Amino acid sequence: MFFPLIKKYIGLILFAWLCCNLFSGCATKKIKDLPYGAFAGLNSPQLNVFVPRQTMSEKMPVLIFIHGGNWNSGNKDSYGFYGRNFAKKKIVTVIPDYTLSPAASYEVMTKQVAATIVWVKTHIADYGGDPNDIFVTGHSAGGHLAALAVMNPKYGIDPKSIAGIILNDAAGLDINHYLIENPPTDSNDYLTTWTSDPNNWKAASPIYFLNNDTPPFMVYIGDKTYQSIKVANSRFLAALKPFQPQVKPIRLNKTHIPMVLQYFFPWSHRFDETIHFMKNK
């Protein structure tokens, strides 16, 4: 299916997390394990907030990062490097956990991402963030969940309340197209994640919810990423063009996992690009 090599890179992510704790923790502060909502039959998920250690006189932009992992792996604590590096640049960064498959379907995951957004709008001012300047982003499966939570109206998020969506090698943007050609099985927990009902596949695909109210997009794609991601992004960008013709994807000569690991380096051009987008969306 999508990512048979995900677990191979867990050690690299943990190494990045350790190094970031050692070398960049002094400039930022992490507020960890804040509960953001309770869901029937599931443990209450939590989130981490990263802020500059120095108090700012003005409210700062907010970036909500949703981690990837094929919808069945990953956790918020592996991405401290991401939160710290953005916080060092005066971006309040929120990284939630969400319940993974097979304990949850994509729908539960998306509800939790939507609940994160609601929590941020309600509480982020307490951490120096501007509740009127919220962006959502995600890598891989996280890109799918971030986009779907904002774009599908069933999750209750007003798209006009989100300043922008940043996709980093996002998977599943047209999961309906993928699953029609590759029906889900128990492999990778896809049968639990997506169910066998094609109606769910369409409801899970952000591509079908593009309209004039969709927040501005910034899109990264790895030239060496999985073919399924290339296809889905191509279809998504074609569908986005009538609404946001100015969007040009930023293509990088990388495979899938390095698309997120590059944020370990605080001098990465991705920070400048993202902050420019946030200021000029």
Coordinates of C-alpha atoms in Angstrom, one line a residue:
M1 CA 0.0 0.0 0.0
F2 CA 1.2 3.6 0.7
F3 CA 4.2 3.4 3.1
P4 CA 5.9 0.0 3.7
L5 CA 9.1 1.8 4.8
I6 CA 7.6 4.0 7.5
K7 CA 8.9 2.1 10.5
K8 CA 12.4 2.0 9.1
Y9 CA 12.7 5.7 9.8
I10 CA 11.3 5.8 13.3
G11 CA 14.9 5.8 14.7
L12 CA 15.8 8.8 12.5
I13 CA 12.8 10.7 13.9
L14 CA 13.7 9.8 17.5
F15 CA 17.3 10.8 16.9
A16 CA 16.1 14.2 15.5
W17 CA 13.9 14.6 18.6
L18 CA 16.8 13.9 20.9
C19 CA 19.2 16.3 19.2
C20 CA 16.6 19.1 19.1
N21 CA 16.0 18.7 22.8
L22 CA 19.8 19.0 23.4
F23 CA 20.5 21.9 21.2
S24 CA 17.5 24.1 20.8
G25 CA 15.3 23.7 23.9
C26 CA 16.6 26.9 25.6
A27 CA 15.0 29.3 23.1
T28 CA 11.5 27.7 23.3
K29 CA 9.1 26.2 25.8
K30 CA 7.0 23.1 25.4
I31 CA 3.7 22.7 27.2
K32 CA 3.0 19.0 26.9
D33 CA 0.1 16.6 27.2
L34 CA -2.8 19.0 27.2
P35 CA -6.1 17.1 26.8
Y36 CA -8.2 18.6 23.9
G37 CA -11.4 16.5 24.0
A38 CA -12.9 13.2 25.1
F39 CA -14.4 10.7 22.6
A40 CA -16.7 7.8 23.4
G41 CA -14.8 4.5 23.9
L42 CA -11.4 6.1 23.4
N43 CA -8.8 7.7 25.6
S44 CA -8.8 11.4 25.7
P45 CA -6.2 12.6 23.1
Q46 CA -3.6 15.2 24.0
L47 CA -1.5 17.8 22.3
N48 CA 1.7 19.7 22.8
V49 CA 2.2 23.4 22.4
F50 CA 5.5 25.0 21.5
V51 CA 6.1 28.7 22.2
P52 CA 9.1 31.1 22.3
R53 CA 10.5 31.3 25.8
Q54 CA 10.7 35.1 25.5
T55 CA 7.2 36.6 25.9
M56 CA 6.0 38.5 22.9
S57 CA 4.1 41.8 23.1
E58 CA 1.8 40.8 20.2
K59 CA -0.2 37.7 19.6
M60 CA 1.7 35.3 17.2
P61 CA 0.5 33.3 14.2
V62 CA -0.5 29.7 15.0
L63 CA 0.5 26.5 13.1
I64 CA -1.2 23.2 13.8
F65 CA 0.9 20.3 12.6
I66 CA -0.7 16.8 12.1
H67 CA 1.8 14.0 11.9
G68 CA 1.8 11.2 9.4
G69 CA 2.3 7.5 9.6
N70 CA -0.1 5.8 7.2
W71 CA -3.0 6.4 9.6
N72 CA -1.8 3.6 11.8
S73 CA 1.5 4.8 13.3
G74 CA 3.3 7.9 14.7
N75 CA 2.8 10.2 17.7
K76 CA 3.1 13.8 18.6
D77 CA 6.2 13.4 20.7
S78 CA 8.4 12.4 17.8
Y79 CA 8.1 15.8 16.3
G80 CA 9.5 18.1 18.9
F81 CA 12.1 19.4 16.4
Y82 CA 9.2 20.7 14.2
G83 CA 7.5 22.5 17.1
R84 CA 10.7 24.0 18.5
N85 CA 12.0 25.2 15.2
F86 CA 8.9 27.0 14.3
A87 CA 8.5 28.4 17.9
K88 CA 12.0 29.8 17.6
K89 CA 10.7 31.8 14.6
K90 CA 7.8 33.2 16.7
I91 CA 5.1 30.8 15.4
V92 CA 3.1 29.1 18.1
T93 CA 3.0 25.5 17.1
V94 CA 0.5 22.9 18.2
I95 CA 1.1 19.1 17.6
P96 CA -1.7 16.8 18.6
D97 CA -2.0 13.0 18.9
Y98 CA -4.9 11.3 17.3
T99 CA -6.2 7.7 17.7
L100 CA -4.7 5.4 15.2
S101 CA -6.1 2.6 13.1
P102 CA -7.1 -0.1 13.9
A103 CA -8.5 1.5 17.0
A104 CA -10.1 4.2 14.9
S105 CA -11.3 4.9 11.4
Y106 CA -10.3 8.0 9.4
E107 CA -13.6 9.6 10.5
V108 CA -12.7 9.4 14.2
M109 CA -9.2 10.7 13.4
T110 CA -10.6 13.7 11.5
K111 CA -13.1 14.5 14.3
Q112 CA -10.1 14.6 16.6
V113 CA -8.2 17.0 14.3
A114 CA -11.3 19.2 14.1
A115 CA -11.5 19.1 17.9
T116 CA -7.8 20.2 18.0
I117 CA -8.8 23.2 15.9
V118 CA -11.7 24.1 18.2
W119 CA -9.4 23.8 21.2
V120 CA -6.8 26.1 19.6
K121 CA -9.4 28.7 18.7
T122 CA -10.6 28.6 22.3
H123 CA -7.4 28.4 24.2
I124 CA -4.4 29.5 22.1
A125 CA -4.5 33.1 23.2
D126 CA -3.5 31.8 26.7
Y127 CA -0.2 30.7 25.1
G128 CA 0.5 33.9 23.1
G129 CA -1.2 32.7 19.9
D130 CA -3.6 34.6 17.7
P131 CA -6.9 32.7 17.4
N132 CA -7.7 34.7 14.2
D133 CA -4.5 33.6 12.5
I134 CA -4.5 29.8 12.5
F135 CA -2.9 27.6 9.8
V136 CA -3.1 23.8 9.6
T137 CA -0.4 21.6 8.1
G138 CA 0.4 17.9 7.9
H139 CA 2.8 15.5 6.4
S140 CA 1.6 12.3 4.6
A141 CA -1.6 11.0 6.3
G142 CA -1.5 14.1 8.5
G143 CA -1.9 16.3 5.4
H144 CA -5.0 14.3 4.5
L145 CA -6.5 14.7 8.0
A146 CA -5.7 18.4 8.2
A147 CA -7.3 19.2 4.9
L148 CA -10.3 17.0 5.4
A149 CA -11.1 18.4 8.9
V150 CA -11.3 21.9 7.4
M151 CA -12.8 21.1 4.1
N152 CA -15.6 18.6 4.8
P153 CA -18.4 20.5 6.4
K154 CA -19.5 17.5 8.5
Y155 CA -16.7 18.2 10.9
G156 CA -18.0 21.7 11.8
I157 CA -15.0 23.8 11.0
D158 CA -15.7 27.1 9.3
P159 CA -13.2 27.2 6.5
K160 CA -13.1 31.0 6.7
S161 CA -11.7 30.6 10.2
I162 CA -8.5 29.0 8.9
A163 CA -6.0 31.3 7.3
G164 CA -4.3 28.6 5.2
I165 CA -3.5 24.9 4.7
I166 CA 0.0 23.7 4.0
L167 CA 0.3 20.2 2.6
N168 CA 3.7 18.3 2.9
D169 CA 3.7 15.3 0.6
A170 CA 0.1 14.7 1.6
A171 CA -1.4 11.3 1.1
G172 CA -5.1 10.4 0.6
L173 CA -6.2 13.6 -1.1
D174 CA -8.3 11.5 -3.5
I175 CA -8.4 8.3 -1.5
N176 CA -11.6 7.4 -3.4
H177 CA -9.7 7.2 -6.6
Y178 CA -6.9 5.1 -5.0
L179 CA -9.3 2.6 -3.2
I180 CA -11.4 2.0 -6.3
E181 CA -8.2 0.8 -8.0
N182 CA -6.8 -0.8 -4.8
P183 CA -9.7 -2.0 -2.6
P184 CA -8.9 -2.0 1.1
T185 CA -7.8 -5.2 2.9
D186 CA -6.5 -5.9 6.4
S187 CA -3.0 -5.0 5.1
N188 CA -1.9 -1.7 6.8
D189 CA -5.2 -1.7 8.7
Y190 CA -6.9 -0.1 5.6
L191 CA -10.1 -2.0 5.9
T192 CA -10.6 -0.5 9.4
T193 CA -9.3 2.9 8.3
W194 CA -11.5 3.3 5.3
T195 CA -14.2 0.5 5.6
S196 CA -15.4 -1.4 2.5
D197 CA -18.1 1.2 1.7
P198 CA -17.2 3.4 -1.3
N199 CA -19.5 6.1 0.0
N200 CA -17.0 6.5 2.9
W201 CA -14.1 6.7 0.5
K202 CA -15.6 9.7 -1.3
A203 CA -16.5 11.4 2.0
A204 CA -12.8 10.9 3.1
S205 CA -11.4 12.6 0.0
P206 CA -10.6 16.3 0.4
I207 CA -10.7 16.7 -3.4
Y208 CA -14.5 16.6 -3.4
F209 CA -14.9 19.5 -1.0
L210 CA -13.0 22.2 -2.9
N211 CA -14.9 25.4 -3.3
N212 CA -14.6 29.2 -3.3
D213 CA -14.4 29.2 0.6
T214 CA -11.5 26.8 0.7
P215 CA -8.6 28.4 2.6
P216 CA -5.4 29.2 0.6
F217 CA -3.1 26.3 -0.1
M218 CA 0.6 25.8 -0.1
V219 CA 1.7 22.5 -1.5
Y220 CA 5.0 20.5 -1.2
I221 CA 5.6 17.4 -3.2
G222 CA 8.7 15.1 -3.2
D223 CA 9.9 14.2 -6.6
K224 CA 11.0 10.8 -5.3
T225 CA 7.9 10.1 -3.2
Y226 CA 5.4 7.3 -3.6
Q227 CA 3.6 7.1 -7.0
S228 CA 0.2 7.1 -5.2
I229 CA 1.0 10.5 -3.6
K230 CA 2.2 11.9 -6.9
V231 CA -1.1 10.9 -8.6
A232 CA -3.3 12.1 -5.8
N233 CA -1.5 15.5 -5.6
S234 CA -1.7 15.9 -9.4
R235 CA -5.5 15.2 -9.3
F236 CA -5.9 17.5 -6.3
L237 CA -4.0 20.4 -7.9
A238 CA -6.0 20.1 -11.1
A239 CA -9.2 20.3 -9.1
L240 CA -7.9 23.2 -7.1
K241 CA -6.9 25.3 -10.1
P242 CA -10.3 26.8 -10.9
F243 CA -10.5 28.1 -7.3
Q244 CA -6.9 29.0 -6.6
P245 CA -5.1 29.3 -10.0
Q246 CA -2.1 31.0 -8.3
V247 CA -1.1 27.8 -6.4
K248 CA 2.1 26.3 -7.8
P249 CA 3.4 23.2 -5.9
I250 CA 6.9 23.4 -4.5
R251 CA 8.7 20.2 -5.7
L252 CA 11.7 19.0 -3.9
N253 CA 14.2 16.3 -4.8
K254 CA 13.4 14.1 -1.9
T255 CA 11.7 10.8 -0.9
H256 CA 8.7 10.7 1.4
I257 CA 10.2 10.6 4.9
P258 CA 12.9 13.2 4.3
M259 CA 10.1 15.6 3.3
V260 CA 9.3 16.0 7.1
L261 CA 12.8 15.3 8.5
Q262 CA 14.1 18.4 6.7
Y263 CA 12.4 20.5 9.4
F264 CA 14.9 19.2 11.9
F265 CA 17.4 21.7 10.5
P266 CA 16.5 25.3 11.6
W267 CA 18.2 26.8 8.6
S268 CA 16.0 24.9 6.1
H269 CA 14.4 27.1 3.5
R270 CA 11.0 25.5 4.4
F271 CA 10.7 27.8 7.4
D272 CA 11.2 30.9 5.3
E273 CA 8.8 29.7 2.7
T274 CA 6.2 28.8 5.2
I275 CA 6.4 32.0 7.1
H276 CA 6.3 34.0 3.9
F277 CA 3.1 32.1 3.0
M278 CA 1.6 32.8 6.4
K279 CA 2.3 36.5 6.1
N280 CA 1.1 36.9 2.5
K281 CA -1.7 34.3 2.0

